[in-house]
Coordinates of C-alpha atoms and ligand atoms in Angstrom, one line a residue:
X266 CA 75.7 -187.7 -150.6
X267 CA 73.5 -186.3 -153.3
X268 CA 69.7 -186.1 -153.3
X269 CA 67.3 -186.7 -156.2
X270 CA 63.6 -185.7 -156.6
X271 CA 60.8 -188.3 -156.5
X272 CA 59.6 -186.7 -159.7
X273 CA 63.0 -186.9 -161.5
X274 CA 62.8 -183.5 -163.2
X275 CA 65.4 -181.4 -161.3
X276 CA 69.2 -181.6 -160.8
X277 CA 70.5 -183.4 -157.8
X278 CA 71.5 -181.4 -154.7
X279 CA 73.8 -181.9 -151.7
X280 CA 72.6 -182.2 -148.1
X281 CA 72.9 -178.4 -147.3
X282 CA 70.9 -177.4 -150.3
X283 CA 68.3 -180.0 -149.6
X284 CA 67.9 -178.7 -146.0
X285 CA 67.2 -175.3 -147.3
X286 CA 65.0 -176.3 -150.3
X287 CA 62.3 -178.4 -148.6
X288 CA 60.1 -179.3 -151.7
X289 CA 61.9 -179.8 -155.0
X290 CA 61.1 -177.4 -157.9
X291 CA 59.4 -180.2 -159.9
X292 CA 56.9 -180.6 -157.0
X293 CA 58.7 -183.8 -155.8
X294 CA 60.4 -184.7 -152.5
X295 CA 64.1 -185.2 -152.1
X296 CA 65.4 -188.6 -151.3
X297 CA 69.0 -189.8 -151.1
X298 CA 70.6 -191.1 -154.3
X299 CA 71.5 -194.3 -152.5
X300 CA 70.8 -195.7 -149.0
X301 CA 73.8 -195.8 -146.7
X302 CA 73.8 -199.1 -144.8
X303 CA 75.2 -199.2 -141.2
X304 CA 77.2 -202.3 -140.4
X305 CA 76.0 -204.7 -137.7
X306 CA 79.0 -203.7 -135.6
X307 CA 78.0 -200.0 -135.8
X308 CA 74.4 -200.7 -134.9
X309 CA 75.6 -203.0 -132.0
X310 CA 77.8 -200.1 -130.7
X311 CA 74.8 -197.9 -130.2
X312 CA 74.0 -199.8 -126.9
X313 CA 76.8 -197.7 -125.3
X314 CA 76.1 -194.4 -127.0
X315 CA 74.0 -191.5 -126.0
X316 CA 71.1 -190.3 -128.1
X317 CA 73.2 -187.4 -129.6
X318 CA 76.0 -189.8 -130.4
X319 CA 73.6 -192.2 -132.2
X320 CA 72.2 -189.2 -134.1
X321 CA 75.6 -188.4 -135.5
X322 CA 76.1 -192.0 -136.7
X323 CA 72.7 -192.1 -138.3
X324 CA 72.7 -188.6 -139.9
X325 CA 76.4 -188.1 -140.9
X326 CA 76.2 -190.6 -143.8
X327 CA 73.7 -188.2 -145.4
X328 CA 75.7 -185.0 -144.9
X329 CA 78.9 -186.3 -146.3
X330 CA 81.7 -183.7 -146.1
X331 CA 79.3 -180.8 -146.0
X332 CA 78.9 -181.0 -142.3
X333 CA 81.7 -182.4 -140.0
X334 CA 81.0 -185.0 -137.4
X335 CA 82.2 -182.5 -134.7
X336 CA 79.8 -179.8 -135.9
X337 CA 76.9 -182.3 -136.1
X338 CA 77.6 -183.6 -132.6
X339 CA 77.7 -180.1 -131.2
X340 CA 74.4 -179.3 -132.8
X341 CA 72.8 -182.5 -131.7
X342 CA 74.0 -182.0 -128.1
X343 CA 72.6 -178.5 -128.1
X344 CA 69.3 -179.6 -129.6
X345 CA 68.7 -182.5 -127.2
X346 CA 69.8 -180.4 -124.2
X347 CA 66.3 -178.7 -124.5
X348 CA 64.7 -182.0 -123.5
X349 CA 63.7 -182.7 -119.9
X350 CA 65.0 -186.3 -119.9
X351 CA 68.7 -187.2 -120.1
X352 CA 67.6 -190.2 -122.2
X353 CA 65.9 -187.7 -124.6
X354 CA 63.4 -190.3 -125.7
X355 CA 63.0 -192.6 -122.7
X356 CA 61.4 -196.0 -123.0
X357 CA 58.5 -197.0 -120.7
X358 CA 57.6 -200.7 -120.5
X359 CA 53.8 -200.9 -120.6
X360 CA 53.3 -204.7 -120.5
X361 CA 55.0 -207.8 -121.7
X362 CA 55.8 -207.3 -125.4
X363 CA 54.8 -203.7 -125.5
X364 CA 57.1 -200.7 -124.8
X365 CA 56.2 -197.1 -125.2
X366 CA 58.9 -194.8 -126.7
X367 CA 58.2 -191.4 -125.2
X368 CA 59.0 -188.8 -127.8
X369 CA 57.4 -185.9 -126.0
X370 CA 60.0 -184.7 -123.6
X371 CA 61.0 -181.6 -125.7
X372 CA 59.8 -178.0 -125.3
X373 CA 56.5 -178.4 -127.0
X374 CA 55.6 -181.8 -125.6
X375 CA 55.3 -183.6 -129.0
X376 CA 57.7 -185.7 -131.1
X377 CA 58.2 -183.0 -133.6
X378 CA 60.7 -181.3 -131.3
X379 CA 63.2 -184.2 -131.8
X380 CA 63.7 -183.3 -135.4
X381 CA 62.9 -179.6 -135.3
X382 CA 65.4 -178.6 -132.6
X383 CA 68.2 -180.2 -134.7
X384 CA 66.8 -178.8 -138.0
X385 CA 66.9 -175.2 -136.7
X386 CA 70.5 -175.6 -135.7
X387 CA 71.4 -177.1 -139.0
X388 CA 69.7 -174.3 -140.9
X389 CA 71.3 -171.5 -138.9
X390 CA 74.7 -173.3 -139.4
X391 CA 74.2 -173.5 -143.2
X392 CA 72.9 -170.0 -143.5
X393 CA 75.8 -168.5 -141.5
X394 CA 78.3 -170.4 -143.6
X395 CA 76.7 -168.8 -146.7
X396 CA 75.9 -165.4 -145.3
X397 CA 72.2 -165.8 -146.2
X398 CA 68.8 -165.5 -144.7
X399 CA 65.7 -167.6 -145.1
X400 CA 61.9 -167.5 -144.7
X401 CA 60.2 -170.6 -143.5
X402 CA 56.6 -171.1 -144.3
X403 CA 54.9 -174.2 -142.9
X404 CA 51.5 -175.7 -142.5
X405 CA 50.6 -177.4 -139.2
X406 CA 47.8 -179.7 -138.1
X407 CA 48.8 -178.6 -134.6
X408 CA 52.2 -179.8 -133.4
X409 CA 54.6 -178.8 -136.2
X410 CA 53.8 -175.1 -135.8
X411 CA 54.7 -174.9 -132.1
X412 CA 57.8 -177.0 -132.6
X413 CA 59.0 -174.8 -135.5
X414 CA 58.2 -171.5 -133.7
X415 CA 59.9 -172.8 -130.5
X416 CA 63.0 -174.1 -132.4
X417 CA 63.5 -170.9 -134.5
X418 CA 62.5 -168.2 -132.0
X419 CA 66.1 -167.5 -131.2
X420 CA 67.3 -167.8 -134.9
X421 CA 69.1 -164.7 -136.2
X422 CA 68.7 -165.7 -139.8
X423 CA 65.3 -167.2 -140.2
X424 CA 61.8 -165.7 -140.2
X425 CA 59.0 -168.2 -139.6
X426 CA 55.3 -168.0 -140.7
X427 CA 53.1 -170.9 -139.7
X428 CA 49.6 -171.6 -141.1
X429 CA 47.2 -173.5 -139.0
X430 CA 43.5 -174.4 -139.5
X431 CA 41.4 -171.9 -137.5
X432 CA 39.6 -173.6 -134.6
X433 CA 41.0 -177.1 -135.3
X434 CA 44.0 -177.1 -133.0
X435 CA 43.9 -177.4 -129.2
X436 CA 44.3 -174.4 -127.0
X437 CA 47.6 -175.6 -125.8
X438 CA 48.8 -176.2 -129.4
X439 CA 47.6 -172.7 -130.4
X440 CA 49.2 -171.0 -127.5
X441 CA 52.6 -172.7 -128.1
X442 CA 52.5 -170.9 -131.5
X443 CA 50.9 -167.6 -130.5
X444 CA 52.6 -166.7 -127.2
X445 CA 56.3 -166.5 -128.2
X446 CA 57.0 -162.8 -128.5
X447 CA 60.0 -162.8 -130.8
X448 CA 59.5 -160.7 -134.0
X449 CA 60.8 -163.4 -136.4
X450 CA 58.0 -165.9 -135.6
X451 CA 54.4 -165.5 -136.8
X452 CA 51.2 -167.7 -136.4
X453 CA 48.5 -167.3 -139.1
X454 CA 45.1 -168.9 -138.7
X455 CA 43.6 -169.9 -142.0
X456 CA 39.8 -170.3 -142.5
X457 CA 40.0 -173.9 -143.7
X458 CA 41.4 -177.4 -143.0
X459 CA 45.0 -178.6 -142.5
X460 CA 44.9 -179.8 -146.1
X461 CA 44.0 -176.2 -147.2
X462 CA 47.0 -174.9 -145.3
X463 CA 49.3 -177.5 -146.8
X464 CA 48.0 -176.7 -150.3
X465 CA 48.8 -173.0 -149.7
X466 CA 52.3 -173.9 -148.6
X467 CA 52.8 -176.1 -151.7
X468 CA 51.5 -173.3 -153.9
X469 CA 54.0 -170.8 -152.5
X470 CA 56.8 -173.3 -153.2
X471 CA 55.5 -173.7 -156.7
X472 CA 55.4 -169.9 -157.2
X473 CA 59.1 -169.7 -158.1
X474 CA 59.3 -165.8 -158.3
X475 CA 57.9 -165.6 -154.8
X476 CA 60.0 -168.5 -153.6
X477 CA 63.2 -166.8 -154.7
X478 CA 62.2 -163.4 -153.4
X479 CA 61.7 -164.5 -149.8
X480 CA 64.3 -167.3 -149.9
X481 CA 61.6 -169.8 -149.0
X482 CA 62.5 -172.8 -147.0
X483 CA 60.3 -175.6 -145.6
X484 CA 60.2 -177.4 -142.3
X485 CA 57.2 -179.7 -142.9
X486 CA 58.1 -183.3 -142.8
X487 CA 58.8 -183.0 -146.5
X488 CA 62.2 -181.6 -145.3
X489 CA 64.6 -184.5 -145.6
X490 CA 66.6 -183.4 -142.5
X491 CA 63.5 -184.0 -140.4
X492 CA 63.0 -187.5 -141.6
X493 CA 66.5 -188.6 -141.0
X494 CA 66.6 -186.9 -137.6
X495 CA 63.6 -189.1 -136.7
X496 CA 65.3 -192.2 -137.9
X497 CA 67.6 -191.8 -134.9
X498 CA 65.0 -192.9 -132.3
X499 CA 64.2 -196.1 -134.1
X500 CA 67.9 -197.0 -133.7
X501 CA 67.9 -195.7 -130.1
X502 CA 64.9 -197.8 -129.1
X503 CA 66.5 -200.9 -130.7
X504 CA 69.8 -200.3 -128.9
X505 CA 68.1 -200.3 -125.5
X506 CA 65.8 -203.3 -126.1
X507 CA 66.4 -206.8 -127.3
X508 CA 63.9 -207.7 -130.0
X509 CA 62.1 -210.9 -130.7
X510 CA 62.5 -212.7 -134.0
X511 CA 66.2 -212.3 -135.1
X512 CA 66.4 -209.4 -132.7
X513 CA 63.9 -207.5 -134.8
X514 CA 61.3 -205.3 -133.1
X515 CA 58.0 -204.1 -134.6
X516 CA 57.1 -200.4 -134.4
X517 CA 53.5 -199.0 -134.2
X518 CA 53.5 -195.4 -135.4
X519 CA 50.7 -192.8 -135.1
X520 CA 50.6 -191.6 -138.7
X521 CA 49.3 -188.5 -140.5
X522 CA 51.7 -187.1 -143.1
X523 CA 53.6 -190.5 -143.3
X524 CA 56.7 -188.7 -142.0
X525 CA 57.4 -190.5 -138.8
X526 CA 56.6 -194.0 -140.2
X527 CA 58.7 -193.2 -143.2
X528 CA 61.6 -192.5 -140.8
X529 CA 61.1 -196.1 -139.6
X530 CA 61.3 -197.3 -143.2
X531 CA 64.5 -195.3 -143.6
X532 CA 66.0 -197.0 -140.5
X533 CA 65.1 -200.3 -142.1
X534 CA 66.7 -199.4 -145.4
X535 CA 69.8 -198.4 -143.3
X536 CA 70.1 -201.9 -141.9
X537 CA 68.1 -201.8 -138.7
X538 CA 66.3 -205.1 -138.3
X539 CA 62.6 -204.3 -138.1
X540 CA 59.9 -206.9 -138.0
X541 CA 56.6 -205.0 -138.7
X542 CA 56.0 -201.3 -139.4
X543 CA 52.5 -200.6 -138.3
X544 CA 50.6 -197.6 -139.7
X545 CA 48.3 -196.4 -136.9
X546 CA 45.6 -194.0 -138.2
X547 CA 42.5 -192.5 -136.5
X548 CA 39.2 -192.4 -138.4
X549 CA 41.0 -190.5 -141.3
X550 CA 42.0 -193.8 -142.7
X551 CA 43.3 -193.1 -146.2
X552 CA 46.4 -195.3 -145.6
X553 CA 44.7 -198.3 -144.0
X554 CA 42.2 -198.2 -146.9
X555 CA 45.1 -198.0 -149.4
X556 CA 46.8 -201.0 -147.8
X557 CA 43.5 -203.0 -147.7
X558 CA 42.2 -202.1 -151.2
X559 CA 45.2 -201.0 -153.3
X560 CA 43.4 -197.7 -154.0
X561 CA 44.6 -194.4 -152.5
X562 CA 41.5 -192.2 -152.4
X563 CA 40.9 -189.0 -150.6
X564 CA 37.8 -188.4 -148.5
X565 CA 36.7 -185.4 -146.5
X566 CA 38.7 -184.9 -143.2
X567 CA 36.7 -185.8 -140.1
X568 CA 37.8 -184.0 -136.9
X569 CA 38.9 -186.5 -134.2
X570 CA 40.5 -186.5 -130.7
X571 CA 43.9 -186.9 -132.4
X572 CA 43.9 -183.7 -134.5
X573 CA 47.5 -184.0 -135.6
X574 CA 46.5 -187.0 -137.7
X575 CA 43.3 -185.4 -139.2
X576 CA 44.9 -185.5 -142.6
X577 CA 43.8 -187.1 -145.9
X578 CA 46.9 -186.4 -148.1
X579 CA 50.0 -188.0 -146.6
X580 CA 52.8 -186.1 -148.4
X581 CA 55.6 -188.4 -147.5
X582 CA 53.8 -191.3 -149.0
X583 CA 55.2 -190.1 -152.3
X584 CA 58.7 -191.0 -151.0
X585 CA 57.5 -194.5 -150.3
X586 CA 55.9 -194.9 -153.7
X587 CA 59.2 -193.9 -155.3
X588 CA 61.0 -196.6 -153.4
X589 CA 58.4 -199.3 -153.8
X590 CA 58.3 -198.7 -157.6
X591 CA 62.1 -199.2 -157.8
X592 CA 62.6 -195.4 -158.1
X593 CA 60.3 -194.9 -161.1
X594 CA 59.9 -191.1 -161.2
X595 CA 57.6 -191.3 -164.2
X596 CA 55.2 -193.6 -162.4
X597 CA 55.2 -191.3 -159.3
X598 CA 54.5 -188.3 -161.6
X599 CA 51.5 -190.1 -163.1
X600 CA 50.1 -191.2 -159.7
X601 CA 50.4 -187.7 -158.3
X602 CA 48.8 -186.2 -161.4
X603 CA 45.9 -188.6 -160.9
X604 CA 45.6 -187.6 -157.3
X605 CA 45.6 -184.0 -158.2
X606 CA 43.0 -184.5 -161.0
X607 CA 40.5 -186.9 -159.4
X608 CA 41.6 -187.3 -155.8
X609 CA 42.7 -190.9 -156.1
X610 CA 45.0 -193.3 -157.8
X611 CA 45.3 -197.1 -158.1
X612 CA 48.5 -198.7 -156.6
X613 CA 48.4 -201.5 -159.2
X614 CA 51.5 -203.6 -159.0
X615 CA 52.6 -201.6 -155.9
X616 CA 49.7 -202.8 -153.8
X617 CA 51.2 -206.1 -152.7
X618 CA 54.5 -204.4 -152.0
X619 CA 52.8 -201.9 -149.7
X620 CA 51.0 -204.7 -148.0
X621 CA 54.2 -206.6 -147.3
X622 CA 56.1 -203.5 -146.1
X623 CA 53.4 -202.2 -143.7
X624 CA 50.5 -203.3 -141.6
X625 CA 47.8 -200.6 -141.1
X626 CA 45.0 -200.1 -138.6
X627 CA 42.4 -197.3 -138.3
X628 CA 41.4 -196.7 -134.7
X629 CA 37.8 -195.5 -134.2
X630 CA 37.1 -192.7 -131.6
X631 CA 35.6 -195.5 -129.4
X632 CA 38.7 -197.6 -129.7
X633 CA 40.8 -194.6 -128.7
X634 CA 38.7 -193.8 -125.6
X635 CA 38.5 -197.4 -124.5
X636 CA 42.2 -197.8 -124.9
X637 CA 43.0 -194.6 -122.9
X638 CA 40.7 -195.6 -120.0
X639 CA 41.8 -199.2 -120.0
X640 CA 45.5 -198.4 -120.1
X641 CA 45.1 -196.0 -117.2
X642 CA 43.2 -198.4 -115.1
X643 CA 45.3 -201.5 -115.8
X644 CA 48.8 -200.0 -116.0
X645 CA 48.5 -196.5 -114.4
X646 CA 49.7 -194.9 -117.6
X647 CA 48.0 -192.0 -119.4
X648 CA 48.2 -192.1 -123.2
X649 CA 47.5 -189.2 -125.4
X650 CA 44.9 -189.9 -128.2
X651 CA 47.5 -190.1 -130.9
X652 CA 49.6 -192.6 -129.0
X653 CA 46.4 -194.5 -128.1
X654 CA 45.8 -195.1 -131.9
X655 CA 49.2 -196.8 -132.0
X656 CA 48.5 -199.0 -129.0
X657 CA 45.2 -200.1 -130.5
X658 CA 47.0 -200.9 -133.8
X659 CA 49.8 -202.7 -132.0
X660 CA 47.3 -204.9 -130.1
X661 CA 45.4 -205.7 -133.3
X662 CA 48.5 -206.6 -135.4
X663 CA 51.6 -207.6 -133.6
X664 CA 52.6 -210.9 -132.2
X665 CA 56.2 -210.0 -131.4
X666 CA 57.9 -207.4 -129.3
X667 CA 56.5 -204.0 -130.3
X668 CA 57.5 -200.4 -129.6
X669 CA 54.7 -197.9 -129.6
X670 CA 55.8 -194.4 -130.6
X671 CA 54.3 -192.0 -128.1
X672 CA 54.1 -188.8 -130.1
X673 CA 52.5 -186.4 -127.6
X674 CA 52.1 -185.7 -123.9
X675 CA 48.5 -186.2 -122.8
X676 CA 48.4 -182.6 -121.3
X677 CA 48.7 -181.3 -124.9
X678 CA 45.1 -182.4 -125.5
X679 CA 43.4 -181.7 -122.1
X680 CA 39.9 -181.4 -123.5
X681 CA 40.0 -184.8 -125.3
X682 CA 41.5 -186.5 -122.3
X683 CA 39.1 -184.9 -119.9
X684 CA 36.1 -186.0 -122.0
X685 CA 37.5 -189.6 -121.9
X686 CA 38.8 -189.9 -118.4
X687 CA 36.8 -187.1 -116.6
X688 CA 40.1 -185.8 -115.3
X689 CA 42.0 -182.9 -116.7
X690 CA 45.7 -183.8 -117.1
X691 CA 47.9 -181.0 -115.7
X692 CA 50.6 -179.5 -117.8
X693 CA 54.1 -180.6 -116.7
X694 CA 56.3 -178.3 -114.7
X695 CA 57.7 -175.3 -116.6
X696 CA 54.5 -174.7 -118.6
X697 CA 52.6 -172.6 -115.9
X698 CA 52.7 -169.4 -118.0
X699 CA 51.4 -170.9 -121.2
X700 CA 47.7 -170.5 -120.6
X701 CA 47.9 -166.9 -119.4
X702 CA 50.6 -165.4 -121.7
X703 CA 49.4 -162.8 -124.3
X704 CA 48.6 -164.3 -127.7
X705 CA 49.4 -162.8 -131.0
X706 CA 48.1 -164.1 -134.4
X707 CA 46.2 -163.0 -137.5
X708 CA 43.3 -164.7 -139.3
X709 CA 43.2 -164.9 -143.1
X710 CA 40.9 -166.6 -145.6
X711 CA 42.1 -169.5 -147.7
X712 CA 43.5 -167.2 -150.3
X713 CA 47.0 -167.6 -151.8
X714 CA 47.5 -163.9 -152.7
X715 CA 46.6 -162.7 -149.2
X716 CA 48.9 -165.2 -147.5
X717 CA 51.8 -164.4 -149.9
X718 CA 51.4 -160.7 -149.1
X719 CA 51.6 -161.4 -145.4
X720 CA 54.7 -163.5 -145.8
X721 CA 56.4 -160.8 -148.0
X722 CA 55.6 -158.2 -145.3
X723 CA 57.2 -160.2 -142.6
X724 CA 60.3 -161.6 -144.4
X725 CA 63.6 -159.9 -143.8
X726 CA 65.1 -161.9 -146.7
X727 CA 62.6 -160.2 -149.1
X728 CA 63.3 -156.8 -147.6
X729 CA 67.0 -157.3 -148.3
X730 CA 68.0 -156.8 -144.6
X731 CA 71.6 -158.0 -144.5
X732 CA 72.3 -160.8 -142.1
Ligands
PLP877 C1 52.5 -184.8 -136.4 C2 52.0 -185.8 -135.4 C3 51.7 -187.1 -135.8 C4 51.8 -187.6 -137.3 O1 53.1 -187.6 -137.7 P1 53.4 -187.7 -139.2 O2 54.9 -187.6 -139.3 O3 52.7 -186.6 -139.9 O4 52.9 -189.0 -139.7 C5 51.2 -188.0 -134.8 N1 51.1 -187.6 -133.6 C6 51.4 -186.3 -133.2 C7 51.2 -185.9 -131.7 C8 51.8 -185.4 -134.1 O5 52.1 -184.1 -133.7

């Protein structure tokens, strides 16, 4: 399988190159040249397969010959052995018609582990094959950073630098990034917002001399391997549940960068019957506004109890625009130019397509608090604030059987949960040391040159250290 850029101005690449490249050199995102469609029989066979086995069936059509099914299965098995549940992503029936898909059983208690644990193994596999090193630079609104540092801390070939907005991530999130002692992982606090961090990462990718010197790679959800690894759990959930209308389920997805919900769209393109895909936002509601008005317009980010969704520019939305427009790279370029120039664009003829592909709901802070309290009292189940946005959205939109993606464990956001329920949720077993281990991180201003210098000084690829 080859991959093309949403902006249409670079050569196509194979799967391994796309895993290492992250962002395309024309500023676009890689998408598969064509959608592989799984047969109904294949999808039906998932009922008897493990999570790792389903992952192979979903991901292998994209790797082609570059990675064998055996290698992929070995990596998937290793990756998902780090989870504390044999199901990997267990389902919890909340009430009739509503099931929670718990994606937080990995080592950093958030759904990003599902893709990141596999991505780290894929990258090491590809780099070993090529005798190369890489430097990963990523921006995090909280959870990606910990997941990346945790997944790569044992990597022999990859150095990781994670930028996070100073003071805007929870203590648990920060400590997951700052307590690992390995020399190849680095947390960097930036004086700014998540969008500033993401802009710095994009600027480093667009600085081609720098990019080549440090063998820059990306693990933000712009990395195709993450998206496709996340498509696995949509198939997994469907394999364990029988849906309503024509066997189709709806999915309600806490959304920030549009990665996780786009993975659901990918599953649909690959043949999974899906009724509604529901975009669940917090008060940072750029996507619900876009669905309602046909205008995608940035506003200032407001801090909420679900910080991993405190985002105004949803990077992966570009992938959707490419698909919705019938793969019109010229149109994507002009929409993105408008966004860069004036902070907005009009969807025009794409607006009704967006509306038919997605429902979208913005949950207010009050909605979230009421939902968390109500769900605990009525069903004895504690939601984290991100997942609560998706429960609010599911209840507002869906008529049929709906799966709510639970993207984080409530103990990852203890201050927010305590403020709402007056009880502090304890960390699960195995995390006792997190709050007392020694932290290590640096603070830099929102300045590209300073951040590039830090990365250069901590990259073994740029120092020419042989693998
Ligand atoms: C990252 C994250 C999200 C948003 O996911 P996207 O793929 O960026 O849309 C939602 N919830 C939690 C807990 C997260 O860590």
